[in-house]
Amino acid sequence: MKKLIDQISDIVGEAFEKASYDKEYARVTLSNRPDLCEFQCNGAMALAKKYHKAPIEIAEEVGNILKKESSCFSMVSAVKPGFLNLNLSEAFLKGYLDSMAKEDSFGMEKPGELKKIIVDYGGPNVAKPLHVGHLRAAIIGESIKRIAKYMGHEVIGDIHLGDWGLQMGLIIAELKRREPGLEYFDESYTGDYPAKAPFTISELEEIYPTASQKSKEDEVFKEEALRATYELQNGRRGYRALWDHIMRISKEDLKKNYNNLDVHFEWWKGESDVQKYIPDMVEKMKEDGFAYESEGALVVDVKEEKDTKEVPPCMILKSDKAALYTTTDLATLLERKKLFDPDQVIYVVDKRQEMHFIQVFRCAVKTGIMDKDTRLSFLGFGTMNGKDGKPFKTREGGVMRLETLISDINNEMFKKIKENHEVDEESARETAKTVGLAALKYGDLSNQATKDYIFDIDKFTSFEGNTGPYILYTIVRIKSILSRYCKENSIDEEKLAGTVSGHGCNKADNEAEKKLMLELSKYSFVMENSFNELAPHRLCAYIYDVADAFNHFYHENKILTEEDKDKQTGWIALLLLSRRLLETCIDLLGFSAPERM
Ligand code: ARG
């Protein structure tokens, strides 16, 4: 079903044609003066030059035709210098919403060309605890992935673990110092290694930071760690067995953490998976004449004439022949092409890595790893700051662990829910988890991804203002009205939608009702924009407007005590549509609503 704005543009276009003007100029847009009208068309201004006529004359001609021949508008007004101001007719709006209610995805049309998309949005480093830096990637990436799937595309989310770097060598070296007698360190050992790891996840979490600190103070230890990394990467058996243990235990822990965030990856691949492609890939780059030696290192030039800032050559191998972060990302693209052949790859990564991705993208296309027409998109996000405007830290000044952050927010939510009404401890805890996640995710997603934002627990958990809890509160309010309505009229709630679908919404008879209906009608338009611009914040802004319009409508109209049963049924249909639409949107943002709060 065509988007509302396109439907009205078509109608206005016909009027342009009838008046013998080019209908290409008939685009209707949302009004930028909502106090005067709902929609506007500025086509007459552009046409004036072409037809050597005053724009107001053209606007009046077209306006007169619309007034006579179209039932789509309740108001058509030509105003100087040549605008057409338009209000939608209540009947047309009702018809549109009733169709929305009947269709899957509210009548949103699937894009003509369905694409295969990979979203790279994890990037946690194995054995290092998850911290708030990984939060934004997870929250934004999950939402982008859900929106892309909803549009109909075939989408894979890849966690892309950092599982091949120095941190592995650090852990192995530290373990060797602590327990040198373990079979993993005995090079003459040829038996099987134990199935059980020589450490638990909490030990692992202590080992890494200790080792990392030690490597900064102790040159000898650092050498040991580098050596262990090198030996691991070159296949030393015992180290590989330790690495397997680290991977297994860390992945389990990561899964638990990501599950708590309702973030789920289709692929659990990592940097280690693509090391096998590197030798051939590098060889080919050399053979094809793209890679050359510069000061001992192997590089590919990626600068372009149009560059306004310097883009240094993309380094493929260091002078000691070691592969780098770039090399791994290039090999990852190679594997993605081989396994999935995507039309688009979207990277959701800290914006400070932008240059890295410019180099990788250019190098991948230049060297033929990716086709020119594969879209490589970098969605760089800003930093999550504390109230002091500096990157978020614990009270003690350390890096905040994700688990701590989540439990802080849940505790705050729990307090507020308890204050709000009488509930038993257990269900308040359950609700706090659901609402807490919404507070956290909405607090993040409602900001444009590229911008830094301030993590403000009081603001995020507030039931008022532009917050996750406010959105959920609205949904819960709708649910409770619907269930009271069903109770009072002895209707089975499951069957409610069927009961009112024949009736549909009302032709709005008050401003608040019409405003809500107009907001709902923008759905497909907003959804397409959110996807095309990779901008979940647009979806947030939209549901905030819808929630606001709903609450206003709720305060202006006494839904449950309305005597006019026909009108009441129309309102129930409107509530059902509002609820379904809001629930769909929050699911795409990655959270859900509780039954009560
Ligand atoms: N592990 C990296 C980090 O912590 C992020 C990885 C992002 N994704 C990628 N394909 N490079 O900085």
Coordinates of C-alpha atoms and ligand atoms in Angstrom, one line a residue:
M1 CA 0.0 0.0 0.0
K2 CA 1.4 3.4 -1.0
K3 CA 2.6 5.7 1.7
L4 CA 0.1 8.3 2.8
I5 CA 2.3 11.2 1.6
D6 CA 2.7 9.5 -1.9
Q7 CA -1.1 8.9 -2.1
I8 CA -1.8 12.6 -1.5
S9 CA 1.0 13.6 -3.8
D10 CA -0.7 11.6 -6.5
I11 CA -4.0 13.3 -5.9
V12 CA -2.4 16.7 -6.0
G13 CA -0.5 15.6 -9.1
E14 CA -3.7 14.9 -10.9
A15 CA -5.0 18.3 -10.1
F16 CA -1.7 19.8 -11.5
E17 CA -2.2 17.8 -14.7
K18 CA -5.9 18.9 -15.0
A19 CA -4.7 22.5 -14.8
S20 CA -2.2 21.6 -17.5
Y21 CA 0.9 21.8 -15.3
D22 CA 3.7 19.3 -15.0
K23 CA 2.7 16.9 -12.2
E24 CA 6.3 16.3 -11.2
Y25 CA 6.0 19.5 -9.2
A26 CA 3.1 18.3 -7.1
R27 CA 5.2 16.7 -4.2
V28 CA 3.4 17.1 -0.9
T29 CA 5.4 17.3 2.3
L30 CA 4.5 17.5 5.9
S31 CA 3.7 21.1 6.9
N32 CA 6.5 23.1 8.4
R33 CA 3.8 25.3 9.9
P34 CA 1.7 22.8 11.8
D35 CA -0.2 25.7 13.3
L36 CA -1.6 26.5 9.8
C37 CA -2.0 23.2 8.1
E38 CA -1.1 19.5 8.1
F39 CA 0.5 19.2 4.7
Q40 CA 1.8 21.6 2.1
C41 CA 2.8 21.7 -1.6
N42 CA 5.3 24.2 -2.8
G43 CA 5.1 23.2 -6.5
A44 CA 3.6 26.4 -7.7
M45 CA 6.6 28.4 -6.7
A46 CA 8.9 26.2 -8.9
L47 CA 6.5 26.2 -11.8
A48 CA 6.1 30.0 -11.8
K49 CA 9.3 30.5 -13.7
K50 CA 8.6 27.8 -16.2
Y51 CA 5.1 29.1 -17.0
H52 CA 5.8 32.8 -16.5
K53 CA 2.9 33.2 -14.1
A54 CA 2.6 34.4 -10.5
P55 CA 2.9 31.4 -8.2
I56 CA -0.3 32.3 -6.3
E57 CA -2.3 32.1 -9.5
I58 CA -1.1 28.6 -10.1
A59 CA -1.7 27.6 -6.5
E60 CA -5.2 29.0 -6.8
E61 CA -6.0 27.2 -10.0
V62 CA -4.8 23.9 -8.6
G63 CA -6.5 24.6 -5.3
N64 CA -9.9 25.2 -7.0
I65 CA -9.7 21.9 -8.8
L66 CA -8.8 20.0 -5.6
K67 CA -11.7 21.7 -3.8
K68 CA -14.2 20.7 -6.4
E69 CA -12.9 17.2 -7.3
S70 CA -11.2 15.6 -4.4
S71 CA -12.7 14.4 -1.2
C72 CA -9.2 13.8 0.2
F73 CA -8.9 17.2 1.8
S74 CA -11.0 19.0 4.4
M75 CA -9.1 22.2 3.7
V76 CA -7.3 23.5 0.6
S77 CA -6.0 27.0 0.7
A78 CA -3.7 28.8 -1.6
V79 CA -1.6 31.4 0.3
K80 CA 0.9 33.9 -0.8
P81 CA 3.4 33.8 -2.3
G82 CA 2.2 30.4 -3.8
F83 CA 1.8 27.7 -1.2
L84 CA -0.9 25.2 -1.1
N85 CA -1.9 24.5 2.5
L86 CA -3.7 21.2 3.0
N87 CA -5.6 19.4 5.7
L88 CA -6.6 15.8 5.2
S89 CA -10.2 14.9 5.3
E90 CA -11.3 12.9 8.3
A91 CA -12.8 10.2 6.1
F92 CA -9.7 9.8 4.0
L93 CA -7.6 9.5 7.2
K94 CA -9.9 6.9 8.6
G95 CA -9.7 4.9 5.4
Y96 CA -6.0 5.0 5.4
L97 CA -5.7 3.9 9.1
D98 CA -8.2 1.1 8.6
S99 CA -6.1 -0.3 5.7
M100 CA -3.0 0.0 7.9
A101 CA -4.7 -2.0 10.6
K102 CA -5.6 -4.8 8.2
E103 CA -2.2 -5.2 6.5
D104 CA 1.0 -6.9 7.6
S105 CA 3.6 -4.4 8.6
F106 CA 0.9 -1.8 8.5
G107 CA 0.9 -1.8 4.8
M108 CA 4.5 -0.8 4.4
E109 CA 5.8 -1.8 1.0
K110 CA 8.9 -4.0 0.8
P111 CA 11.8 -2.4 -1.0
G112 CA 11.9 -3.4 -4.7
E113 CA 15.3 -5.1 -4.3
L114 CA 15.9 -7.3 -1.3
K115 CA 19.5 -7.3 -0.2
K116 CA 21.8 -9.5 1.6
I117 CA 23.3 -7.6 4.5
I118 CA 25.9 -8.3 7.2
V119 CA 25.9 -6.1 10.3
D120 CA 29.2 -6.2 12.2
Y121 CA 28.3 -4.9 15.6
G122 CA 29.9 -6.8 18.4
G123 CA 33.7 -6.6 18.6
P124 CA 34.2 -7.6 22.2
N125 CA 37.7 -8.8 23.0
V126 CA 37.7 -12.3 24.3
A127 CA 38.9 -12.7 27.9
K128 CA 38.5 -9.0 28.6
P129 CA 35.3 -8.2 30.5
L130 CA 32.6 -6.5 28.5
H131 CA 32.5 -2.8 29.3
V132 CA 30.3 0.1 28.4
G133 CA 32.3 0.8 25.3
H134 CA 30.8 -2.4 23.8
L135 CA 27.3 -1.3 24.9
R136 CA 26.6 1.1 22.1
A137 CA 27.8 -1.2 19.3
A138 CA 25.4 -3.9 20.7
I139 CA 22.4 -1.6 21.2
I140 CA 22.7 0.3 17.9
G141 CA 23.7 -2.7 15.8
E142 CA 20.9 -4.9 17.1
S143 CA 18.4 -2.3 16.3
I144 CA 19.7 -1.7 12.8
K145 CA 19.7 -5.4 12.2
R146 CA 16.1 -5.8 13.3
I147 CA 15.0 -2.9 11.2
A148 CA 16.8 -4.3 8.1
K149 CA 15.1 -7.7 8.6
Y150 CA 11.8 -6.1 9.1
M151 CA 12.2 -4.3 5.7
G152 CA 12.5 -7.7 4.3
H153 CA 16.2 -8.0 3.7
E154 CA 18.3 -11.1 4.5
V155 CA 20.5 -10.1 7.4
I156 CA 23.2 -11.6 9.4
G157 CA 24.6 -10.2 12.6
D158 CA 28.3 -11.1 13.2
I159 CA 29.9 -10.6 16.6
H160 CA 33.4 -10.5 15.1
L161 CA 35.2 -11.4 18.3
G162 CA 38.6 -9.9 19.0
D163 CA 40.1 -13.3 19.7
W164 CA 43.5 -13.4 18.1
G165 CA 45.5 -10.6 19.6
L166 CA 48.1 -9.9 22.3
Q167 CA 45.5 -10.4 25.1
M168 CA 45.7 -14.2 24.4
G169 CA 49.5 -14.2 24.7
L170 CA 49.3 -12.1 27.9
I171 CA 47.0 -14.7 29.5
I172 CA 49.1 -17.6 28.4
A173 CA 52.3 -15.9 29.7
E174 CA 50.7 -15.1 33.0
L175 CA 49.4 -18.6 33.5
K176 CA 52.8 -20.0 32.7
R177 CA 54.3 -17.9 35.5
R178 CA 51.7 -19.0 37.9
E179 CA 51.6 -22.7 37.0
P180 CA 54.6 -23.6 35.0
G181 CA 54.0 -27.3 35.7
L182 CA 50.8 -27.6 33.6
E183 CA 51.1 -29.9 30.6
Y184 CA 50.1 -27.0 28.3
F185 CA 53.6 -25.6 28.7
D186 CA 55.5 -28.9 28.3
E187 CA 56.6 -29.0 24.6
S188 CA 57.4 -32.7 24.7
Y189 CA 53.8 -33.5 25.8
T190 CA 52.0 -35.4 23.2
G191 CA 48.9 -36.7 25.0
D192 CA 45.4 -35.2 25.1
Y193 CA 44.8 -32.1 27.1
P194 CA 42.2 -32.0 29.9
A195 CA 38.7 -31.2 28.9
K196 CA 38.4 -28.9 31.8
A197 CA 40.0 -25.5 31.8
P198 CA 42.7 -24.7 34.4
F199 CA 40.8 -21.5 35.3
T200 CA 37.2 -20.3 35.8
I201 CA 35.7 -17.2 34.2
S202 CA 36.3 -15.1 37.3
E203 CA 39.9 -16.2 37.4
L204 CA 40.2 -15.4 33.8
E205 CA 38.8 -11.9 34.4
E206 CA 41.4 -11.4 37.0
I207 CA 44.3 -12.9 35.0
Y208 CA 44.0 -10.6 32.0
P209 CA 44.1 -7.2 33.8
T210 CA 46.9 -8.4 36.0
A211 CA 48.9 -9.5 33.0
S212 CA 48.1 -6.4 31.0
Q213 CA 49.4 -4.2 33.9
K214 CA 52.5 -6.4 34.4
S215 CA 53.4 -6.1 30.7
K216 CA 53.5 -2.3 31.1
E217 CA 55.9 -2.4 34.0
D218 CA 58.0 -5.5 33.2
E219 CA 59.9 -5.7 29.8
V220 CA 60.8 -9.4 30.3
F221 CA 57.2 -10.3 30.9
K222 CA 56.1 -8.3 27.9
E223 CA 58.6 -10.2 25.7
E224 CA 57.2 -13.5 27.1
A225 CA 53.6 -12.4 26.2
L226 CA 54.7 -11.4 22.6
R227 CA 56.5 -14.7 22.2
A228 CA 53.4 -16.6 23.5
T229 CA 51.2 -14.7 21.0
Y230 CA 53.5 -15.5 18.2
E231 CA 53.7 -19.2 19.2
L232 CA 50.0 -19.5 19.5
Q233 CA 49.5 -17.9 16.1
N234 CA 52.0 -20.3 14.7
G235 CA 50.2 -23.4 16.0
R236 CA 51.9 -24.4 19.2
R237 CA 49.7 -27.3 20.4
G238 CA 49.5 -26.6 24.1
Y239 CA 48.8 -22.9 23.5
R240 CA 46.2 -23.7 21.1
A241 CA 44.5 -26.0 23.7
L242 CA 44.7 -23.2 26.2
W243 CA 43.2 -20.8 23.6
D244 CA 40.3 -23.3 23.1
H245 CA 39.6 -23.2 26.8
I246 CA 39.7 -19.4 27.0
M247 CA 37.4 -19.2 24.0
R248 CA 34.9 -21.7 25.3
I249 CA 34.6 -20.1 28.7
S250 CA 34.6 -16.5 27.5
K251 CA 31.9 -17.2 24.8
E252 CA 29.6 -18.7 27.4
D253 CA 30.0 -15.6 29.5
L254 CA 29.5 -13.3 26.5
K255 CA 26.4 -15.2 25.5
K256 CA 25.0 -14.6 28.9
N257 CA 25.7 -10.9 28.9
Y258 CA 24.4 -10.4 25.4
N259 CA 21.3 -12.4 26.2
N260 CA 20.7 -10.0 29.1
L261 CA 20.7 -7.2 26.6
D262 CA 18.4 -9.1 24.3
V263 CA 21.1 -8.9 21.7
H264 CA 21.6 -12.0 19.5
F265 CA 24.2 -12.8 16.8
E266 CA 23.7 -15.2 13.9
W267 CA 27.4 -15.6 13.5
W268 CA 29.9 -16.0 16.3
K269 CA 32.9 -15.6 14.1
G270 CA 36.1 -14.0 15.2
E271 CA 39.4 -12.6 14.0
S272 CA 41.0 -16.1 14.4
D273 CA 38.6 -17.6 11.8
V274 CA 40.1 -15.6 9.0
Q275 CA 43.8 -15.9 9.7
K276 CA 44.0 -18.8 7.2
Y277 CA 43.1 -16.5 4.3
I278 CA 45.9 -14.0 5.0
P279 CA 48.9 -15.6 3.3
D280 CA 47.2 -16.1 -0.1
M281 CA 45.4 -12.7 0.2
V282 CA 48.7 -10.9 0.7
E283 CA 50.4 -12.9 -2.0
K284 CA 47.7 -11.9 -4.5
M285 CA 47.9 -8.2 -3.5
K286 CA 51.7 -8.3 -4.3
E287 CA 51.2 -10.2 -7.5
D288 CA 48.6 -7.8 -8.8
G289 CA 50.9 -5.0 -8.1
F290 CA 48.8 -3.3 -5.4
A291 CA 51.0 -4.1 -2.3
Y292 CA 54.5 -2.8 -2.2
E293 CA 57.2 -2.5 0.4
S294 CA 57.7 0.8 2.2
E295 CA 60.2 1.2 5.1
G296 CA 60.1 -2.6 5.5
A297 CA 56.3 -2.8 5.8
L298 CA 53.9 -4.0 3.1
V299 CA 51.4 -1.3 2.2
V300 CA 48.6 -0.5 -0.4
D301 CA 48.0 3.1 -1.4
V302 CA 44.4 4.2 -0.8
K303 CA 44.5 7.9 -1.0
E304 CA 42.2 9.6 -3.6
E305 CA 42.3 12.9 -5.3
K306 CA 39.1 14.2 -3.7
D307 CA 40.4 13.6 -0.2
T308 CA 40.4 16.7 2.0
K309 CA 42.3 15.0 4.8
E310 CA 45.3 12.7 4.5
V311 CA 44.5 9.1 4.1
P312 CA 47.7 7.2 4.8
P313 CA 48.5 3.9 2.9
C314 CA 46.8 0.9 4.2
M315 CA 49.3 -1.3 6.1
I316 CA 49.0 -5.0 5.3
L317 CA 52.1 -6.4 7.1
K318 CA 54.4 -4.9 9.6
S319 CA 58.1 -5.0 9.1
D320 CA 58.3 -8.1 11.2
K321 CA 55.8 -9.7 8.7
A322 CA 53.0 -9.7 11.4
A323 CA 49.4 -9.1 10.2
L324 CA 47.5 -6.2 11.7
Y325 CA 44.0 -5.2 12.5
T326 CA 43.5 -4.0 8.9
T327 CA 44.8 -7.3 7.5
T328 CA 42.3 -9.2 9.6
D329 CA 39.4 -7.0 8.5
L330 CA 40.3 -7.4 4.9
A331 CA 40.5 -11.2 5.3
T332 CA 37.1 -11.0 7.1
L333 CA 35.6 -9.3 4.1
L334 CA 37.1 -12.0 1.8
E335 CA 35.5 -14.7 3.9
R336 CA 32.1 -12.8 4.1
K337 CA 32.2 -12.6 0.3
K338 CA 32.9 -16.3 0.0
L339 CA 30.3 -17.5 2.5
F340 CA 27.5 -15.0 2.0
D341 CA 28.2 -12.7 -0.9
P342 CA 26.6 -9.7 0.8
D343 CA 25.2 -6.6 -1.1
Q344 CA 26.0 -4.5 1.9
V345 CA 28.2 -4.7 5.1
I346 CA 27.4 -2.3 7.9
Y347 CA 30.0 -1.8 10.6
V348 CA 28.7 -0.4 13.9
V349 CA 32.0 0.7 15.6
D350 CA 33.3 3.5 17.7
K351 CA 33.7 6.6 15.4
R352 CA 37.4 6.9 16.4
Q353 CA 38.0 4.0 14.1
E354 CA 36.7 5.8 11.1
M355 CA 40.1 6.1 9.3
H356 CA 40.8 2.4 9.8
F357 CA 37.6 1.6 7.9
I358 CA 38.2 4.2 5.2
Q359 CA 41.5 2.4 4.5
V360 CA 40.0 -1.1 4.7
F361 CA 37.0 -0.3 2.4
R362 CA 39.2 1.4 -0.2
C363 CA 41.8 -1.3 -0.1
A364 CA 39.1 -4.1 -0.3
V365 CA 37.6 -2.5 -3.5
K366 CA 41.0 -1.6 -5.0
T367 CA 42.4 -5.1 -4.6
G368 CA 39.3 -6.8 -5.8
I369 CA 38.3 -8.4 -2.5
M370 CA 35.0 -6.7 -2.8
D371 CA 33.1 -5.6 -5.9
K372 CA 32.6 -1.9 -6.4
D373 CA 28.9 -2.2 -6.1
T374 CA 28.9 -3.8 -2.7
R375 CA 28.0 -1.1 -0.2
L376 CA 30.5 -0.9 2.7
S377 CA 28.9 1.3 5.4
F378 CA 30.6 2.7 8.5
L379 CA 28.2 3.8 11.2
G380 CA 30.6 5.3 13.8
F381 CA 29.1 6.0 17.1
G382 CA 30.2 8.6 19.7
T383 CA 31.2 8.1 23.3
M384 CA 28.9 7.5 26.2
N385 CA 30.0 10.1 28.8
G386 CA 29.3 10.4 32.5
K387 CA 27.6 13.5 33.9
D388 CA 31.0 15.2 34.1
G389 CA 31.1 15.0 30.3
K390 CA 34.1 12.6 30.4
P391 CA 34.0 9.0 29.2
F392 CA 31.9 6.9 31.6
K393 CA 33.8 5.6 34.6
T394 CA 32.9 3.9 37.9
R395 CA 32.9 5.9 41.1
E396 CA 36.4 4.6 41.7
G397 CA 37.5 5.8 38.3
G398 CA 37.8 2.4 36.7
V399 CA 36.2 1.1 33.5
M400 CA 32.6 0.3 34.3
R401 CA 31.6 -3.2 33.6
L402 CA 28.5 -3.8 31.7
E403 CA 27.0 -6.0 34.3
T404 CA 27.4 -3.4 36.9
L405 CA 25.8 -0.7 34.7
I406 CA 22.8 -2.9 34.0
S407 CA 22.3 -3.8 37.6
D408 CA 22.5 -0.1 38.6
I409 CA 19.8 0.8 36.2
N410 CA 17.6 -2.1 37.3
N411 CA 17.9 -1.2 40.9
E412 CA 16.9 2.4 40.2
M413 CA 14.0 1.2 38.2
F414 CA 13.0 -1.2 41.0
K415 CA 12.9 1.7 43.4
K416 CA 10.7 3.8 41.2
I417 CA 8.3 0.9 40.5
K418 CA 7.9 0.3 44.2
E419 CA 7.3 3.9 44.8
N420 CA 4.7 4.0 42.0
H421 CA 2.4 1.4 43.3
E422 CA 1.9 -1.6 45.6
V423 CA 3.6 -4.7 44.1
D424 CA 5.3 -7.7 45.5
E425 CA 9.1 -7.8 45.5
E426 CA 9.4 -10.5 42.9
S427 CA 7.2 -9.1 40.2
A428 CA 8.7 -5.6 40.8
R429 CA 12.1 -7.1 40.1
E430 CA 10.9 -8.8 37.0
T431 CA 9.3 -5.5 35.7
A432 CA 12.4 -3.5 36.6
K433 CA 14.4 -5.7 34.4
T434 CA 12.2 -5.1 31.4
V435 CA 11.8 -1.4 32.0
G436 CA 15.5 -1.0 32.9
L437 CA 16.5 -2.4 29.5
A438 CA 14.2 -0.1 27.8
A439 CA 15.6 2.9 29.8
L440 CA 19.1 1.9 28.8
K441 CA 18.5 1.2 25.2
Y442 CA 16.1 4.1 24.5
G443 CA 18.5 6.5 26.4
D444 CA 21.2 5.4 23.8
L445 CA 19.1 5.0 20.7
S446 CA 17.2 8.3 21.0
N447 CA 20.5 10.1 20.3
Q448 CA 21.9 10.3 16.9
A449 CA 24.5 7.5 16.9
T450 CA 27.5 9.7 15.8
K451 CA 27.0 12.1 18.7
D452 CA 28.5 11.6 22.2
Y453 CA 25.8 11.5 24.9
I454 CA 25.6 11.7 28.6
F455 CA 24.6 8.6 30.5
D456 CA 22.2 10.0 33.1
I457 CA 20.5 7.3 35.2
D458 CA 17.9 9.6 36.7
K459 CA 16.8 11.0 33.4
F460 CA 16.8 7.6 31.6
T461 CA 14.7 5.9 34.3
S462 CA 12.2 8.7 34.5
F463 CA 8.6 8.0 33.6
E464 CA 8.2 11.4 32.1
G465 CA 9.8 13.1 29.2
N466 CA 11.6 11.5 26.2
T467 CA 12.5 8.2 27.9
G468 CA 12.1 4.5 27.4
P469 CA 9.9 4.2 30.6
Y470 CA 7.6 6.9 29.3
I471 CA 7.0 4.9 26.0
L472 CA 6.4 1.7 28.0
Y473 CA 4.1 3.5 30.4
T474 CA 2.0 4.6 27.4
I475 CA 1.8 1.1 26.1
V476 CA 0.9 -0.3 29.5
R477 CA -1.8 2.4 29.7
I478 CA -3.3 1.4 26.4
K479 CA -3.2 -2.3 27.4
S480 CA -5.0 -1.6 30.6
I481 CA -7.8 0.4 29.0
L482 CA -8.3 -2.4 26.5
S483 CA -8.4 -5.0 29.1
R484 CA -10.9 -3.0 31.2
Y485 CA -13.0 -2.5 28.1
C486 CA -13.1 -6.2 27.5
K487 CA -14.0 -7.0 31.0
E488 CA -16.8 -4.5 31.1
N489 CA -18.2 -5.7 27.9
S490 CA -17.5 -9.4 28.4
I491 CA -15.3 -9.7 25.4
D492 CA -12.5 -12.2 25.1
E493 CA -9.4 -10.0 24.7
E494 CA -7.9 -12.3 22.2
K495 CA -10.9 -11.7 20.0
L496 CA -11.1 -8.0 20.4
A497 CA -9.3 -7.1 17.2
G498 CA -11.6 -9.2 15.2
T499 CA -14.6 -7.7 17.0
V500 CA -13.8 -4.1 16.0
S501 CA -12.1 -4.6 12.7
G502 CA -15.3 -4.2 10.7
H503 CA -16.0 -0.9 12.4
G504 CA -12.5 0.5 12.2
C505 CA -11.4 3.9 13.5
N506 CA -13.7 7.0 13.6
K507 CA -13.7 9.9 11.4
A508 CA -11.9 12.0 14.0
D509 CA -14.2 14.5 15.7
N510 CA -11.7 16.3 17.8
E511 CA -8.3 17.7 17.4
A512 CA -6.5 15.3 19.7
E513 CA -8.0 12.3 17.9
K514 CA -7.0 13.6 14.5
K515 CA -3.5 14.4 15.7
L516 CA -3.0 10.8 17.0
M517 CA -4.4 9.5 13.7
L518 CA -2.0 11.7 11.7
E519 CA 1.0 10.5 13.7
L520 CA 0.1 6.9 13.2
S521 CA -0.3 7.4 9.4
K522 CA 3.4 8.4 9.1
Y523 CA 4.5 4.9 10.0
S524 CA 5.9 3.6 6.7
F525 CA 7.5 6.9 5.9
V526 CA 9.4 6.9 9.2
M527 CA 10.4 3.2 9.0
E528 CA 11.9 3.6 5.5
N529 CA 13.9 6.7 6.6
S530 CA 15.2 5.0 9.7
F531 CA 16.5 2.2 7.6
N532 CA 17.8 4.2 4.7
E533 CA 19.7 6.5 7.1
L534 CA 20.6 3.7 9.5
A535 CA 19.0 5.9 12.1
P536 CA 17.1 4.3 15.0
H537 CA 16.9 7.7 16.6
R538 CA 14.3 8.6 14.0
L539 CA 12.2 5.7 15.1
C540 CA 12.6 6.9 18.7
A541 CA 11.5 10.4 17.9
Y542 CA 8.5 9.0 16.1
I543 CA 7.3 6.8 18.9
Y544 CA 7.8 9.6 21.3
D545 CA 5.5 11.8 19.1
V546 CA 3.0 8.9 18.9
A547 CA 3.1 8.4 22.7
D548 CA 2.6 12.1 23.3
A549 CA -0.3 12.3 20.8
F550 CA -1.9 9.2 22.5
N551 CA -1.6 10.6 26.0
H552 CA -3.1 13.9 24.9
F553 CA -5.9 12.0 23.2
Y554 CA -6.4 10.0 26.4
H555 CA -6.7 13.1 28.6
E556 CA -9.1 14.8 26.2
N557 CA -11.5 11.9 25.8
K558 CA -13.2 9.6 28.3
I559 CA -12.8 6.4 26.5
L560 CA -14.3 3.9 28.9
T561 CA -17.3 6.0 30.0
E562 CA -18.2 7.2 26.5
E563 CA -22.0 6.8 26.0
D564 CA -21.9 6.8 22.2
K565 CA -21.1 3.1 21.7
D566 CA -20.3 3.6 18.0
K567 CA -17.7 6.3 18.8
Q568 CA -16.3 4.1 21.6
T569 CA -15.8 1.2 19.3
G570 CA -13.9 3.5 16.9
W571 CA -11.6 4.6 19.7
I572 CA -11.0 1.0 20.7
A573 CA -9.9 0.3 17.1
L574 CA -7.6 3.3 17.3
L575 CA -6.1 2.0 20.6
L576 CA -5.5 -1.4 19.2
L577 CA -3.7 0.1 16.2
S578 CA -1.6 2.4 18.5
R579 CA -0.6 -0.5 20.7
R580 CA 0.4 -2.8 17.9
L581 CA 2.3 -0.1 16.2
L582 CA 4.2 1.0 19.3
E583 CA 4.9 -2.6 20.2
T584 CA 6.3 -3.3 16.7
C585 CA 8.6 -0.2 17.0
I586 CA 10.0 -1.0 20.4
D587 CA 10.7 -4.5 19.3
L588 CA 12.7 -3.1 16.4
L589 CA 14.6 -0.9 18.9
G590 CA 15.3 -4.1 20.9
F591 CA 13.1 -3.9 24.0
S592 CA 9.6 -4.9 25.1
A593 CA 6.8 -3.7 27.4
P594 CA 5.7 -5.4 30.6
E595 CA 2.1 -6.1 31.4
R596 CA 2.0 -3.6 34.3
M597 CA 4.3 -1.1 35.7
Ligands
ARG1 N1 37.5 -5.6 18.7 C1 37.5 -4.2 18.2 C2 37.7 -3.3 19.3 O1 37.5 -3.6 20.5 C3 36.2 -3.8 17.5 C4 35.9 -4.6 16.3 C5 35.0 -3.9 15.3 N2 34.7 -4.6 14.1 C6 35.6 -4.8 13.1 N3 35.3 -5.5 12.1 N4 36.8 -4.3 13.2 O2 38.2 -2.1 19.1

